Amino acid sequence: MWSALDKMPAPATTYERIVYRNPSEHHYMKVCLEFEDHGVGLNVAQFKQLLISALKDLFGEVAAALPLDVLTYEEKTLSAILRICSSGLVKLWSSLTLLGSYKGKKCAFRVIQVSPFLLALSGNSRELVLD
Amino acid sequence: MVRFKHRYLLCEVVSDDPRCRLSLEDRALGGLIRDTIARVHGTFGAASCSIGFAVRYLNAYTGIVLLRCRKEFYQLVCSALPFITYLENKGHRYPCFLNTLHVGGTIRTCQKFLIRYNRRQLLILLQNCTDEGEREAIQKSVTKSCLLEERSDEEELSDSGGEEAAEAME
Protein backbone atom coordinates (compact mmCIF):
# COMPACT_ATOMS: atom_id res chain seq x y z
CA MET A 1 0.00 0.00 0.00
CA TRP A 2 2.81 2.44 0.82
CA SER A 3 4.50 1.85 -2.53
CA ALA A 4 1.24 2.64 -4.40
CA LEU A 5 0.97 6.04 -2.66
CA ASP A 6 4.58 6.90 -3.50
CA LYS A 7 3.98 6.24 -7.16
CA MET A 8 0.95 8.61 -7.43
CA PRO A 9 1.45 11.15 -10.23
CA ALA A 10 1.92 14.85 -9.43
CA PRO A 11 -1.24 16.97 -9.87
CA ALA A 12 -1.64 18.47 -13.33
CA THR A 13 -2.95 21.90 -12.22
CA THR A 14 -0.78 24.20 -10.12
CA TYR A 15 -2.56 26.40 -7.65
CA GLU A 16 -1.84 30.04 -7.28
CA ARG A 17 -3.02 31.79 -4.15
CA ILE A 18 -3.61 35.55 -4.26
CA VAL A 19 -4.09 37.16 -0.88
CA TYR A 20 -5.58 40.62 -0.96
CA ARG A 21 -4.80 42.19 2.34
CA ASN A 22 -7.08 45.11 2.49
CA PRO A 23 -5.61 47.96 4.45
CA SER A 24 -8.80 49.88 3.97
CA GLU A 25 -8.38 53.13 5.82
CA HIS A 26 -12.05 53.71 6.51
CA HIS A 27 -15.00 51.73 7.72
CA TYR A 28 -18.55 52.66 6.78
CA MET A 29 -21.49 52.18 9.14
CA LYS A 30 -25.18 52.40 8.38
CA VAL A 31 -26.94 53.39 11.58
CA CYS A 32 -30.43 54.40 12.62
CA LEU A 33 -31.39 56.39 15.70
CA GLU A 34 -34.54 55.29 17.51
CA PHE A 35 -36.28 57.32 20.17
CA GLU A 36 -38.63 55.93 22.77
CA ASP A 37 -41.24 58.63 22.04
CA HIS A 38 -41.77 59.46 18.41
CA GLY A 39 -41.78 63.00 17.19
CA VAL A 40 -38.24 63.98 18.05
CA GLY A 41 -36.31 65.52 15.19
CA LEU A 42 -32.65 66.27 14.76
CA ASN A 43 -30.92 68.10 11.99
CA VAL A 44 -27.58 66.87 10.70
CA ALA A 45 -25.50 69.20 12.91
CA GLN A 46 -27.27 68.04 16.06
CA PHE A 47 -26.80 64.44 14.95
CA LYS A 48 -23.05 64.87 14.55
CA GLN A 49 -22.90 66.70 17.89
CA LEU A 50 -24.61 63.70 19.46
CA LEU A 51 -22.05 61.30 17.97
CA ILE A 52 -19.10 63.41 19.12
CA SER A 53 -20.48 63.77 22.62
CA ALA A 54 -21.02 59.99 22.83
CA LEU A 55 -17.37 59.41 21.87
CA LYS A 56 -16.20 62.07 24.29
CA ASP A 57 -18.13 60.58 27.24
CA LEU A 58 -16.69 57.14 26.86
CA PHE A 59 -13.24 57.65 25.36
CA GLY A 60 -12.37 61.26 26.05
CA GLU A 61 -10.93 64.13 24.02
CA VAL A 62 -8.65 61.87 22.02
CA ALA A 63 -11.58 59.90 20.57
CA ALA A 64 -13.71 63.00 20.06
CA ALA A 65 -10.96 64.22 17.72
CA LEU A 66 -11.17 61.13 15.48
CA PRO A 67 -11.97 61.99 11.84
CA LEU A 68 -15.65 61.02 11.73
CA ASP A 69 -17.86 61.95 8.77
CA VAL A 70 -21.61 61.77 8.29
CA LEU A 71 -21.87 60.92 4.61
CA THR A 72 -25.66 60.87 4.26
CA TYR A 73 -28.43 61.71 6.68
CA GLU A 74 -32.20 61.34 6.43
CA GLU A 75 -34.09 63.45 8.90
CA LYS A 76 -37.39 61.59 8.52
CA THR A 77 -36.07 58.16 9.38
CA LEU A 78 -33.07 59.44 11.47
CA SER A 79 -30.76 57.09 9.59
CA ALA A 80 -27.26 57.91 8.43
CA ILE A 81 -24.13 56.50 6.84
CA LEU A 82 -21.00 57.24 8.85
CA ARG A 83 -17.37 56.98 7.88
CA ILE A 84 -14.62 56.47 10.44
CA CYS A 85 -10.97 55.53 10.16
CA SER A 86 -10.46 51.81 10.80
CA SER A 87 -8.53 52.27 14.03
CA GLY A 88 -11.47 54.13 15.54
CA LEU A 89 -14.24 51.70 14.55
CA VAL A 90 -14.30 49.82 17.86
CA LYS A 91 -14.40 53.07 19.83
CA LEU A 92 -17.24 54.51 17.75
CA TRP A 93 -19.32 51.33 17.80
CA SER A 94 -18.97 50.86 21.56
CA SER A 95 -19.82 54.48 22.29
CA LEU A 96 -22.91 54.24 20.05
CA THR A 97 -23.91 51.11 21.95
CA LEU A 98 -23.61 52.83 25.32
CA LEU A 99 -25.41 56.03 24.34
CA GLY A 100 -28.65 56.18 26.30
CA SER A 101 -30.27 59.55 25.97
CA TYR A 102 -30.39 62.78 24.06
CA LYS A 103 -31.52 65.90 25.98
CA GLY A 104 -33.22 63.75 28.58
CA LYS A 105 -35.13 61.63 26.06
CA LYS A 106 -34.32 57.94 25.86
CA CYS A 107 -32.88 56.76 22.58
CA ALA A 108 -30.86 53.93 21.06
CA PHE A 109 -28.65 53.51 18.04
CA ARG A 110 -29.40 50.57 15.77
CA VAL A 111 -26.38 49.50 13.69
CA ILE A 112 -27.72 48.08 10.46
CA GLN A 113 -24.57 47.42 8.44
CA VAL A 114 -20.81 47.82 8.80
CA SER A 115 -18.36 47.34 5.97
CA PRO A 116 -14.90 48.50 4.87
CA PHE A 117 -16.38 49.14 1.42
CA LEU A 118 -18.99 51.81 0.78
CA LEU A 119 -20.45 49.86 -2.14
CA ALA A 120 -21.45 47.04 0.17
CA LEU A 121 -23.85 49.34 1.99
CA SER A 122 -25.95 49.83 -1.14
CA GLY A 123 -27.40 46.32 -0.97
CA ASN A 124 -28.45 44.56 2.19
CA SER A 125 -29.57 40.95 1.99
CA ARG A 126 -31.44 41.33 5.28
CA GLU A 127 -33.80 43.82 3.70
CA LEU A 128 -34.53 41.61 0.70
CA VAL A 129 -38.22 40.94 0.28
CA LEU A 130 -38.81 37.45 -1.06
CA ASP A 131 -42.19 36.96 -2.65
CA MET B 1 3.82 34.25 36.46
CA VAL B 2 0.38 35.16 37.75
CA ARG B 3 1.10 38.48 39.38
CA PHE B 4 -0.11 41.93 38.41
CA LYS B 5 2.66 43.70 36.49
CA HIS B 6 3.15 47.42 36.89
CA ARG B 7 5.01 50.20 35.20
CA TYR B 8 6.67 52.90 37.28
CA LEU B 9 6.87 56.33 35.63
CA LEU B 10 9.60 58.61 36.93
CA CYS B 11 8.63 62.22 36.24
CA GLU B 12 10.02 65.65 37.05
CA VAL B 13 7.86 68.67 37.71
CA VAL B 14 9.34 71.60 35.78
CA SER B 15 8.14 75.10 36.52
CA ASP B 16 9.30 78.72 36.37
CA ASP B 17 7.83 79.45 39.76
CA PRO B 18 9.96 78.18 42.71
CA ARG B 19 6.87 77.91 44.93
CA CYS B 20 5.33 75.33 42.62
CA ARG B 21 7.56 72.45 43.74
CA LEU B 22 7.09 73.22 47.43
CA SER B 23 3.33 72.95 47.08
CA LEU B 24 3.56 69.35 45.74
CA GLU B 25 1.36 66.93 47.63
CA ASP B 26 0.87 63.28 46.74
CA ARG B 27 -2.93 63.23 47.12
CA ALA B 28 -3.48 66.48 45.27
CA LEU B 29 -1.19 65.40 42.45
CA GLY B 30 -2.84 61.98 42.25
CA GLY B 31 -6.26 63.58 42.01
CA LEU B 32 -5.04 65.99 39.33
CA ILE B 33 -3.61 63.15 37.21
CA ARG B 34 -6.81 61.10 37.55
CA ASP B 35 -8.91 64.10 36.44
CA THR B 36 -6.62 64.68 33.48
CA ILE B 37 -6.87 61.02 32.40
CA ALA B 38 -10.67 61.24 32.68
CA ARG B 39 -10.68 64.35 30.51
CA VAL B 40 -8.31 62.99 27.85
CA HIS B 41 -9.35 59.32 27.72
CA GLY B 42 -12.94 59.46 29.02
CA THR B 43 -14.73 57.05 31.32
CA PHE B 44 -12.86 54.10 29.85
CA GLY B 45 -9.47 55.66 30.54
CA ALA B 46 -10.40 56.80 34.02
CA ALA B 47 -11.66 53.35 34.99
CA SER B 48 -8.80 51.34 33.47
CA CYS B 49 -5.98 53.55 34.78
CA SER B 50 -7.22 54.25 38.29
CA ILE B 51 -7.27 50.63 39.49
CA GLY B 52 -3.52 50.22 39.95
CA PHE B 53 -2.70 53.91 40.07
CA ALA B 54 -0.70 55.38 42.96
CA VAL B 55 1.82 58.12 43.62
CA ARG B 56 4.63 56.10 45.15
CA TYR B 57 7.30 58.71 45.84
CA LEU B 58 7.34 62.48 45.86
CA ASN B 59 10.27 64.79 46.51
CA ALA B 60 9.21 68.41 46.94
CA TYR B 61 12.80 69.74 46.84
CA THR B 62 13.80 68.23 43.50
CA GLY B 63 10.28 67.89 42.07
CA ILE B 64 10.66 64.15 41.34
CA VAL B 65 7.47 62.07 41.25
CA LEU B 66 7.19 58.28 40.91
CA LEU B 67 3.84 57.06 39.59
CA ARG B 68 2.65 53.46 39.42
CA CYS B 69 0.13 52.10 36.95
CA ARG B 70 -0.84 48.73 35.50
CA LYS B 71 1.32 47.48 32.62
CA GLU B 72 -1.62 47.10 30.19
CA PHE B 73 -2.66 50.74 30.51
CA TYR B 74 0.59 52.61 31.15
CA GLN B 75 0.47 54.14 27.67
CA LEU B 76 -2.84 55.84 28.48
CA VAL B 77 -1.24 57.40 31.56
CA CYS B 78 1.91 58.38 29.67
CA SER B 79 -0.07 60.06 26.92
CA ALA B 80 -2.20 62.02 29.42
CA LEU B 81 0.80 63.55 31.30
CA PRO B 82 1.52 66.31 28.70
CA PHE B 83 -2.02 67.63 29.23
CA ILE B 84 -1.18 68.72 32.78
CA THR B 85 -0.46 72.42 32.56
CA TYR B 86 -0.88 73.70 36.10
CA LEU B 87 -0.77 72.69 39.74
CA GLU B 88 -3.36 74.08 42.09
CA ASN B 89 -2.74 74.62 45.79
CA LYS B 90 -4.94 76.62 48.16
CA GLY B 91 -6.44 78.62 45.34
CA HIS B 92 -3.09 79.46 43.69
CA ARG B 93 -2.37 78.16 40.23
CA TYR B 94 1.23 77.50 39.25
CA PRO B 95 1.87 76.78 35.57
CA CYS B 96 4.15 73.76 35.17
CA PHE B 97 4.68 70.62 33.12
CA LEU B 98 5.64 67.02 33.87
CA ASN B 99 8.76 65.72 32.19
CA THR B 100 8.93 61.91 32.01
CA LEU B 101 12.49 60.79 32.79
CA HIS B 102 12.23 57.01 32.92
CA VAL B 103 9.74 54.17 32.67
CA GLY B 104 10.68 51.09 34.67
CA GLY B 105 9.15 47.79 35.61
CA THR B 106 10.17 47.92 39.27
CA ILE B 107 10.90 50.56 41.86
CA ARG B 108 14.49 49.34 42.09
CA THR B 109 15.32 50.10 38.43
CA CYS B 110 13.77 53.55 38.79
CA GLN B 111 15.84 54.14 41.91
CA LYS B 112 19.05 53.13 40.14
CA PHE B 113 18.23 55.45 37.27
CA LEU B 114 17.41 58.28 39.69
CA ILE B 115 20.77 57.91 41.49
CA ARG B 116 22.69 58.10 38.19
CA TYR B 117 20.53 61.02 37.02
CA ASN B 118 21.08 62.97 40.24
CA ARG B 119 24.84 62.48 39.98
CA ARG B 120 24.81 63.86 36.44
CA GLN B 121 22.63 66.77 37.54
CA LEU B 122 25.11 67.60 40.34
CA LEU B 123 27.94 67.84 37.79
CA ILE B 124 25.83 70.06 35.54
CA LEU B 125 24.98 72.30 38.50
CA LEU B 126 28.71 72.50 39.34
CA GLN B 127 29.44 73.79 35.83
CA ASN B 128 26.66 76.36 35.90
CA CYS B 129 26.97 77.73 39.41
CA THR B 130 28.25 81.26 39.93
CA ASP B 131 28.56 81.75 43.69
CA GLU B 132 31.75 80.54 45.43
CA GLY B 133 29.90 79.30 48.51
CA GLU B 134 27.46 77.32 46.33
CA ARG B 135 30.42 75.91 44.36
CA GLU B 136 32.08 74.56 47.50
CA ALA B 137 28.82 73.03 48.74
CA ILE B 138 28.21 71.31 45.42
CA GLN B 139 31.81 70.05 45.23
CA LYS B 140 31.41 68.56 48.70
CA SER B 141 28.23 66.72 47.69
CA VAL B 142 29.89 65.49 44.46
CA THR B 143 32.85 64.00 46.34
CA LYS B 144 30.47 62.47 48.92
CA SER B 145 28.44 60.84 46.17
CA CYS B 146 31.63 59.52 44.50
CA LEU B 147 32.71 57.90 47.77
CA LEU B 148 29.25 56.36 48.20
CA GLU B 149 29.44 55.07 44.62
CA GLU B 150 32.81 53.37 45.24
CA ARG B 151 31.50 51.84 48.45
CA SER B 152 28.35 50.50 46.82
CA ASP B 153 30.40 49.13 43.89
CA GLU B 154 32.68 47.28 46.33
CA GLU B 155 29.65 45.76 48.04
CA GLU B 156 28.27 44.64 44.70
CA LEU B 157 31.67 43.18 43.74
CA SER B 158 31.92 41.16 46.94
CA ASP B 159 28.39 39.79 46.37
CA SER B 160 28.59 38.97 42.69
CA GLY B 161 32.01 37.31 42.22
CA GLY B 162 35.21 37.41 40.18
CA GLU B 163 34.16 37.68 36.52
CA GLU B 164 31.42 40.21 37.11
CA ALA B 165 33.85 42.20 39.22
CA ALA B 166 36.25 42.47 36.29
CA GLU B 167 33.42 43.66 34.02
CA ALA B 168 32.24 46.19 36.58
CA MET B 169 35.75 47.62 36.94
CA GLU B 170 35.90 48.19 33.21
Tab-separated table of N, CA and C in Angstrom, chain A residues 56-63, chain B residues 38-45:
chain	number	residue	atom	x	y	z
A	56	LYS	N	-16.934	61.330	23.269
A	56	LYS	CA	-16.198	62.072	24.294
A	56	LYS	C	-16.485	61.536	25.694
A	57	ASP	N	-17.762	61.131	25.929
A	57	ASP	CA	-18.126	60.577	27.243
A	57	ASP	C	-17.329	59.337	27.561
A	58	LEU	N	-17.287	58.432	26.569
A	58	LEU	CA	-16.688	57.136	26.864
A	58	LEU	C	-15.182	57.128	26.695
A	59	PHE	N	-14.672	57.763	25.657
A	59	PHE	CA	-13.245	57.651	25.359
A	59	PHE	C	-12.479	58.949	25.419
A	60	GLY	N	-13.105	60.043	25.791
A	60	GLY	CA	-12.366	61.263	26.049
A	60	GLY	C	-12.075	62.115	24.833
A	61	GLU	N	-11.224	63.140	25.058
A	61	GLU	CA	-10.925	64.127	24.021
A	61	GLU	C	-10.258	63.500	22.819
A	62	VAL	N	-9.411	62.497	23.101
A	62	VAL	CA	-8.649	61.867	22.016
A	62	VAL	C	-9.582	61.225	21.002
A	63	ALA	N	-10.649	60.557	21.489
A	63	ALA	CA	-11.575	59.896	20.567
A	63	ALA	C	-12.501	60.902	19.919
B	38	ALA	N	-9.230	61.306	32.965
B	38	ALA	CA	-10.671	61.244	32.681
B	38	ALA	C	-11.040	62.215	31.571
B	39	ARG	N	-10.385	63.371	31.552
B	39	ARG	CA	-10.678	64.354	30.512
B	39	ARG	C	-10.154	63.885	29.156
B	40	VAL	N	-8.937	63.345	29.135
B	40	VAL	CA	-8.310	62.995	27.851
B	40	VAL	C	-8.824	61.666	27.314
B	41	HIS	N	-8.987	60.662	28.196
B	41	HIS	CA	-9.355	59.325	27.725
B	41	HIS	C	-10.755	58.890	28.145
B	42	GLY	N	-11.553	59.767	28.749
B	42	GLY	CA	-12.943	59.460	29.017
B	42	GLY	C	-13.147	58.491	30.159
B	43	THR	N	-14.374	57.960	30.225
B	43	THR	CA	-14.728	57.047	31.321
B	43	THR	C	-13.885	55.789	31.245
B	44	PHE	N	-13.644	55.306	30.018
B	44	PHE	CA	-12.859	54.096	29.849
B	44	PHE	C	-11.443	54.275	30.391
B	45	GLY	N	-10.830	55.409	30.057
B	45	GLY	CA	-9.472	55.664	30.535
B	45	GLY	C	-9.418	55.816	32.039
